[in-house]
Structure formats: C-alpha cells, structure tokens
Coordinates of C-alpha atoms and ligand atoms in Angstrom, one line a residue:
M1 CA 22.0 11.6 -10.5
L2 CA 23.8 12.9 -7.1
Q3 CA 21.3 16.4 -7.8
H4 CA 18.7 13.8 -6.0
P5 CA 19.6 12.7 -2.5
T6 CA 19.4 8.3 -2.3
L7 CA 17.2 7.0 0.0
S8 CA 19.6 5.9 2.6
Q9 CA 21.5 9.7 2.4
Y10 CA 17.5 10.9 2.8
I11 CA 16.9 8.9 5.5
L12 CA 20.0 9.4 7.9
D13 CA 19.4 12.9 7.1
Q14 CA 16.4 12.7 9.1
E15 CA 17.0 10.7 11.3
R16 CA 20.4 12.6 12.8
A17 CA 17.8 15.3 12.4
V18 CA 15.2 13.9 15.2
R19 CA 18.3 12.3 17.3
G20 CA 16.5 8.5 16.4
S21 CA 18.0 5.1 17.2
G22 CA 18.3 4.4 13.5
E23 CA 16.0 1.3 14.3
F24 CA 13.8 2.4 11.8
S25 CA 15.9 3.9 9.1
Q26 CA 17.4 0.6 9.0
I27 CA 13.3 -0.5 8.5
L28 CA 12.8 1.5 5.3
L29 CA 16.0 0.5 4.2
D30 CA 15.6 -3.2 4.0
I31 CA 12.3 -2.6 2.7
G32 CA 13.8 -0.6 -0.4
V33 CA 16.0 -3.9 -0.5
I34 CA 13.4 -6.1 -1.0
G35 CA 11.5 -3.8 -3.3
K36 CA 14.3 -4.1 -5.6
V37 CA 14.0 -7.8 -5.6
I38 CA 10.4 -8.0 -6.6
S39 CA 11.3 -4.7 -9.1
R40 CA 14.1 -7.0 -10.5
E41 CA 11.5 -10.6 -10.8
V42 CA 8.3 -8.2 -11.9
N43 CA 10.2 -6.7 -15.0
K44 CA 11.2 -10.0 -16.0
A45 CA 8.2 -11.3 -15.6
G46 CA 7.5 -11.3 -19.2
L47 CA 10.5 -13.7 -19.9
A48 CA 8.4 -16.3 -17.8
G49 CA 7.4 -17.9 -21.4
I50 CA 10.8 -18.1 -22.1
L51 CA 12.7 -18.9 -19.1
G52 CA 10.0 -21.3 -17.7
E53 CA 6.0 -20.7 -16.3
A54 CA 5.3 -19.9 -13.1
G55 CA 4.7 -22.5 -10.9
T56 CA 6.5 -25.0 -13.1
E57 CA 9.9 -25.9 -13.3
N58 CA 12.7 -23.8 -16.2
S59 CA 14.9 -25.1 -17.9
S60 CA 17.8 -25.2 -16.2
G61 CA 15.4 -27.5 -13.5
D62 CA 14.6 -24.5 -11.1
S63 CA 11.7 -24.4 -9.7
V64 CA 10.1 -21.6 -10.8
K65 CA 7.8 -19.6 -8.4
K66 CA 4.5 -17.4 -9.2
L67 CA 5.5 -14.0 -8.2
D68 CA 3.0 -13.4 -5.3
V69 CA 4.6 -16.7 -3.6
L70 CA 7.7 -15.0 -4.3
A71 CA 7.4 -11.9 -2.8
N72 CA 5.5 -13.2 -0.1
D73 CA 8.8 -15.2 0.8
L74 CA 10.8 -12.6 0.2
F75 CA 8.6 -10.4 2.7
V76 CA 8.4 -12.7 4.9
N77 CA 12.1 -14.2 5.2
Y78 CA 13.9 -11.4 4.6
L79 CA 12.2 -9.5 7.7
S80 CA 12.0 -12.0 10.0
K81 CA 16.0 -12.1 10.2
T82 CA 16.1 -8.3 10.7
G83 CA 15.4 -8.2 14.8
H84 CA 13.2 -5.4 14.2
F85 CA 9.9 -7.2 14.2
A86 CA 7.8 -9.6 16.7
A87 CA 5.5 -10.4 13.6
L88 CA 4.1 -10.4 10.7
A89 CA 1.4 -10.8 9.0
S90 CA 0.9 -10.6 5.2
E91 CA -2.4 -10.9 3.1
E92 CA -0.8 -14.0 1.5
E93 CA -0.9 -16.0 5.2
T94 CA -3.4 -17.4 6.6
D95 CA -2.3 -16.3 10.5
I96 CA -0.3 -14.2 11.6
V97 CA 3.6 -15.5 11.7
L98 CA 5.7 -14.7 14.7
V99 CA 9.5 -14.4 14.2
P100 CA 12.0 -16.6 15.6
N101 CA 13.4 -14.7 19.0
G102 CA 11.4 -11.7 17.9
E103 CA 9.7 -11.3 21.7
H104 CA 12.3 -8.7 22.4
A105 CA 11.6 -7.1 18.6
K106 CA 9.6 -3.0 18.8
Y107 CA 7.0 -3.5 15.6
V108 CA 4.9 -5.1 14.1
I109 CA 4.7 -4.9 10.3
A110 CA 1.4 -5.8 7.7
F111 CA 2.3 -6.1 4.2
D112 CA 0.4 -7.1 1.0
P113 CA 3.3 -8.3 -1.2
L114 CA 2.3 -7.7 -5.0
D115 CA -1.1 -6.1 -5.0
G116 CA -3.3 -6.3 -8.0
S117 CA -1.4 -9.2 -9.1
S118 CA -4.0 -10.8 -11.1
N119 CA -2.7 -7.8 -13.4
M120 CA 0.8 -9.3 -14.3
D121 CA 0.3 -11.6 -17.1
F122 CA -0.5 -8.2 -19.1
N123 CA 1.8 -5.7 -18.6
V124 CA -0.3 -4.1 -15.7
S125 CA 1.9 -2.0 -12.7
V126 CA 1.2 -3.9 -9.6
G127 CA 2.5 -2.8 -6.1
S128 CA 3.0 -3.8 -2.9
I129 CA 1.8 -2.2 0.6
F130 CA 3.1 -2.2 4.2
S131 CA 1.8 -0.9 7.5
I132 CA 4.3 -0.4 10.7
H133 CA 2.5 -0.3 14.1
Q134 CA 4.7 -0.4 17.5
R135 CA 3.2 -3.1 19.3
V136 CA 0.5 -3.2 22.6
T137 CA 2.0 -6.3 23.9
A138 CA 4.9 -5.9 26.5
L139 CA 8.3 -6.2 25.0
G140 CA 10.1 -9.8 26.4
T141 CA 6.5 -11.6 25.5
P142 CA 5.9 -12.8 22.1
A143 CA 3.4 -10.4 19.8
T144 CA -0.3 -11.4 19.2
L145 CA -3.1 -10.5 17.2
Q146 CA -3.5 -7.6 19.5
D147 CA -0.5 -5.5 17.8
F148 CA -1.9 -5.7 14.4
L149 CA -5.8 -4.8 15.7
Q150 CA -5.1 -1.1 15.7
P151 CA -6.2 1.5 14.4
G152 CA -4.3 3.4 11.4
S153 CA -4.1 6.3 13.3
T154 CA -1.5 4.6 15.4
Q155 CA 0.9 3.1 12.4
V156 CA 4.3 4.6 12.7
A157 CA 5.1 3.8 9.3
A158 CA 3.1 2.7 6.4
G159 CA 3.7 3.1 2.5
Y160 CA 4.1 1.1 -0.9
I161 CA 6.1 0.5 -3.8
L162 CA 4.7 0.7 -7.7
Y163 CA 6.0 -1.6 -10.3
G164 CA 5.1 0.6 -13.1
S165 CA 6.9 2.2 -15.9
S166 CA 9.5 3.1 -13.5
T167 CA 9.6 1.5 -9.5
M168 CA 8.9 3.8 -6.7
F169 CA 9.4 3.5 -3.2
V170 CA 6.7 6.1 -1.8
Y171 CA 6.5 6.0 2.5
T172 CA 5.5 8.3 5.1
T173 CA 6.3 8.1 8.5
G174 CA 4.2 11.3 9.9
H175 CA 6.2 13.6 8.3
G176 CA 4.5 13.8 5.0
V177 CA 5.0 11.7 2.0
D178 CA 8.4 11.2 0.2
G179 CA 8.4 9.6 -3.1
F180 CA 11.8 7.8 -4.7
T181 CA 12.7 6.8 -8.1
L182 CA 14.8 3.2 -8.4
D183 CA 17.4 4.0 -10.7
P184 CA 18.0 0.0 -11.9
S185 CA 21.4 1.6 -13.7
V186 CA 22.6 1.3 -10.6
G187 CA 20.2 -0.2 -8.2
E188 CA 19.6 3.0 -6.4
W189 CA 16.5 4.7 -4.8
L190 CA 16.2 8.4 -5.7
L191 CA 14.4 10.9 -4.1
S192 CA 12.4 11.9 -6.7
H193 CA 9.4 13.4 -5.3
P194 CA 9.6 15.1 -2.4
Q195 CA 7.0 15.9 0.3
M196 CA 4.0 14.6 -2.3
M197 CA 1.2 16.7 -1.7
I198 CA -2.9 15.8 -3.5
P199 CA -3.3 19.2 -5.7
E200 CA -6.6 21.1 -4.6
H201 CA -7.9 20.5 -8.3
C202 CA -9.6 16.9 -8.6
D203 CA -11.0 16.6 -12.1
V204 CA -10.5 12.3 -12.0
Y205 CA -12.3 9.3 -10.1
S206 CA -11.7 5.8 -10.1
A207 CA -14.4 3.2 -9.2
N208 CA -14.9 0.0 -11.1
E209 CA -18.7 1.3 -12.3
A210 CA -19.4 -2.2 -13.0
Y211 CA -20.3 -2.8 -9.5
M212 CA -23.0 0.2 -10.0
Y213 CA -26.1 -1.3 -10.6
T214 CA -25.7 -3.0 -7.3
W215 CA -24.2 0.1 -5.3
A216 CA -26.2 1.9 -2.6
E217 CA -28.5 5.0 -3.8
Q218 CA -26.4 7.4 -2.3
D219 CA -23.0 5.8 -4.0
K220 CA -24.5 6.6 -7.1
T221 CA -25.8 9.8 -6.5
F222 CA -22.3 10.7 -5.1
L223 CA -20.5 9.7 -8.0
E224 CA -23.5 11.3 -10.4
N225 CA -23.1 14.6 -8.7
F226 CA -19.0 14.6 -8.7
K227 CA -19.5 14.4 -12.8
R228 CA -22.6 17.0 -13.3
S229 CA -20.8 19.5 -10.8
N230 CA -17.0 19.2 -12.8
P231 CA -18.2 19.7 -16.7
K232 CA -13.9 18.0 -17.2
A233 CA -14.7 14.4 -14.5
T234 CA -12.9 12.2 -16.0
S235 CA -12.6 8.3 -14.9
R236 CA -9.6 7.1 -14.5
H237 CA -9.7 3.4 -13.0
I238 CA -6.5 0.8 -13.7
G239 CA -7.7 -1.5 -11.4
S240 CA -4.8 -2.0 -9.1
L241 CA -5.3 -0.2 -6.2
V242 CA -1.2 1.6 -6.0
A243 CA -1.4 3.2 -9.2
D244 CA -4.9 4.5 -8.7
I245 CA -4.0 5.8 -5.4
H246 CA -0.5 6.9 -7.0
R247 CA -1.5 8.6 -9.6
N248 CA -4.7 10.4 -7.8
V249 CA -2.2 11.5 -5.3
L250 CA 0.0 12.9 -7.7
K251 CA -2.4 14.5 -10.1
G252 CA -5.7 14.8 -7.7
G253 CA -9.0 12.2 -8.2
I254 CA -11.3 10.9 -5.7
Y255 CA -10.4 7.0 -5.4
F256 CA -14.1 5.5 -5.4
R257 CA -14.7 1.9 -3.7
P258 CA -18.4 1.5 -2.0
Y259 CA -19.9 -1.5 -0.7
D260 CA -19.3 -3.5 -4.5
D261 CA -23.3 -4.6 -3.7
A262 CA -25.1 -3.0 -1.0
T263 CA -27.4 -4.9 0.4
K264 CA -24.7 -7.9 1.4
H265 CA -22.1 -5.4 2.3
T266 CA -19.6 -7.1 0.2
A267 CA -16.4 -5.5 0.2
K268 CA -13.0 -6.4 -1.2
L269 CA -10.3 -5.0 0.1
R270 CA -8.6 -5.4 3.1
L271 CA -8.0 -2.7 6.0
N272 CA -4.7 -3.7 7.9
Y273 CA -3.0 -4.9 4.2
E274 CA -4.3 -2.1 1.2
L275 CA -6.8 0.1 3.5
K276 CA -4.9 1.6 6.6
P277 CA -1.9 2.4 4.8
L278 CA -2.7 3.9 1.9
A279 CA -5.5 6.0 3.9
M280 CA -2.2 7.4 6.3
I281 CA -0.1 8.1 2.8
V282 CA -3.4 9.8 1.1
E283 CA -4.1 11.6 4.9
Q284 CA -0.4 12.7 4.9
A285 CA 0.0 13.7 1.3
G286 CA -3.2 16.3 2.1
G287 CA -5.8 14.3 1.6
A288 CA -8.7 12.9 3.3
T289 CA -10.4 9.1 3.9
T290 CA -13.4 8.2 4.4
D291 CA -15.2 4.9 5.2
G292 CA -18.7 7.3 4.2
Q293 CA -19.1 7.6 8.6
Q294 CA -15.1 8.0 9.7
S295 CA -11.9 8.6 8.6
I296 CA -10.4 4.8 7.6
L297 CA -7.4 5.8 9.8
N298 CA -9.8 5.4 13.2
I299 CA -11.2 2.4 11.9
T300 CA -10.3 -0.4 14.7
P301 CA -10.1 -3.9 12.8
T302 CA -11.6 -6.7 14.6
E303 CA -10.2 -9.2 12.6
L304 CA -7.0 -9.7 11.0
H305 CA -8.1 -9.9 7.5
Q306 CA -11.4 -7.8 7.7
K307 CA -12.3 -6.2 4.3
G308 CA -14.2 -2.8 4.2
V309 CA -15.0 0.0 1.8
M310 CA -12.9 3.6 1.1
V311 CA -13.1 6.7 -0.7
A312 CA -10.2 8.5 -0.6
G313 CA -8.3 11.5 -2.3
N314 CA -9.2 15.4 -2.2
A315 CA -10.2 16.2 0.9
A316 CA -13.1 18.6 -0.3
I317 CA -14.7 16.5 -2.4
V318 CA -14.5 12.9 0.2
S319 CA -16.0 15.7 2.8
T320 CA -19.0 15.4 1.0
Y321 CA -19.8 11.4 0.9
K322 CA -21.3 10.1 3.5
R323 CA -23.8 6.6 4.2
Ligands
LIG401 P1 -5.5 -8.7 -4.8 O1 -5.6 -8.0 -3.3 O2 -6.1 -10.0 -4.8 O3 -4.4 -8.5 -5.4 O4 -7.2 -7.5 -5.2 C1 -6.8 -6.1 -4.6 C2 -7.1 -5.6 -6.6 C3 -6.8 -4.0 -5.9 O5 -5.5 -4.0 -6.5 C4 -8.0 -3.5 -7.1 O6 -8.2 -2.3 -7.0 C5 -9.1 -4.5 -6.7 O7 -8.1 -5.5 -6.5 C6 -9.5 -4.4 -7.8 O8 -10.9 -5.5 -8.0 P2 -12.0 -5.7 -8.6 O9 -11.7 -5.9 -10.1 O10 -13.2 -6.0 -8.4 O11 -12.6 -4.4 -8.7
LIG402 MG1 -4.7 -6.8 -2.5

C-alpha cells in the first residue's frame, strides 16, 4: 500500500508545489469522502431486497432511500457545509441550490450524483460526475445562474467517481488526469493511475446504435468509415457514461453520441453535469471532444439543464467528425 501515495498525500504535495492556499485540496478531499460513502451504499445495493427495498422501510423501520436520492442528498448536504461553495447545481435539482451564508465562497459546483442509475438494479457500473468553476458574480453577493453558464474551458477542476469492479476517483485540475483506486480495507484512495493518457491506438467505438435509424446521414457515414478503415474495430458500449468514457481513456476509443433523432435534435446528455466535466478529462488525457463544430469545452450553456451531443476520444479520429 505504501508504494502508492494516498489521495491526501498526493494532493497536499501538489498544493505545496504551487504554494496554493489549501482550499482546493480540501475540496477534492471532500469529494473523495462523498465517493467513499456512495461506494459503500452502491456495494450493498444488491442487499436492498434483503435489507429493505429502496423507497420503503427496512426491517428496522428506517426508511430506505433510493440510491440516486441518497447520493444527491449527500452531495448537497455535505458540500453545503464545507464553506467552499456559494451554490450547487445537480442533475437531480430543478434550480441552483444557494448555500446558506455562501456569499463569500469563491466556487460553484455542478454534479450528476449518480449517473446511469437505471443500471443499478443489474449490477452494472455507475458513476458520479462533478464540475467546478470559480464564480463570475461578485464575492459577497449571492451566486446566480450566471455562475453556472460558463464554458467548460473555464472549469478549475472536474472529474468522476466510477463505482465499478473497483471504485475509482479520477480528476483533473488542468494539469493532466490522475486516477485513484479505493482500497476498501483501509478506506483510502491510492494513486493507481497517475497522469492517465489516451493511447494513440484506437479500435473501440461506443455508441447506442439502436438510434442509428434516426441519425443524420453524416453520422451514419462517420461510424461506417471508422469501421471500414479499421479491420480491428470493435464495439464496447456499456450505456453508463462514466464507465464508457473511463474505458476509452484507458484503452483508446471513441465515444459517439450524436443527436438521437437528427430531425428533432433530440439529445440526452447534459452539458453542465456530464459533457463539460467528462470533456475536460478526455482533453486533459490528450484526447479531443467535439459537437461536430467545436470542442465541447468551448460551448457556453444558456440553460442550466441544457442537453447536447458529444464525440470524444482519440484526437485523430474525433477531428474528422464534422456536422
Ligand atoms: P441519467 O443521467 O438519467 O442516468 O442518464 C445518463 C445515461 C448515461 O450514463 C448513458 O450513457 C446514457 O444515459 C444512456 O442512454 P441511452 O439508453 O439513451 O443510450
Ligand atoms: Mg446523468
């Protein structure tokens, strides 16, 4: 275990190197704590039928929260008390949540507390995703929606926690991407994947091809060309965004989610909670992202829950996607 630095050792070393205030280290450590608690709950989710169904009372008479509700409550309650955030935004909340007495806090955070939660019942990997910005509104005043309508390029940190066969915490502060694996026996995050980089070689594509019949012609052609030009091309699609992106970053691959229905411009993924943070991870790992016209990180949201499309992964291939 001692061969691998813990999350706190690593973050504090980094913070010392840049002579930071320590505030940022504390934020990442706080998210690490939330990840550990959700990991514990996800790991015993299969016992729900034994200990009590979610949404009902368990045998002790305690109410059992659905996991996505529990994860959201945990993010909101824990982060509201840290003093670092003026406001929070969650995929599960209609509006931004102002933190009581948060007027003097420097940052805002957007998160998807448990992405892919419909996979939970089948023991498929799920994830939490977060995106942190410095406020654009004046310190000393309440944060506003404007603080969340910033392009991904101004994120000061972003990342995810993947609840898979092991639990991993992957984040970037704009200096590459580091991955930590939870050692459940001691409850510590250990640096297992320092400076993750997308391999140049890329055989994998991840797409929900069920939507292909309503894709635009150029989207069908893009995928066809990828398959034709690479005899080893293979499909890997979990349908759980964090897991799909994580695998592609480690193994090399393209995540392909154009408009599900090109005529209606139907999209599923949310810019603030899913696309921006995961795009920062992909680009910091040496990959590229696009909506067909520009990097996902250059899009300025105009609505809190705005949805969008994303092609992400190996830069050489992503750069050939245009719309
Ligand atoms: P959610 O935020 O409601 O969980 O939905 C997001 C999930 C992603 O994890 C996944 O990639 C996508 O939905 C799958 O959607 P679809 O079944 O339409 O392909
Ligand atoms: Mg989601």
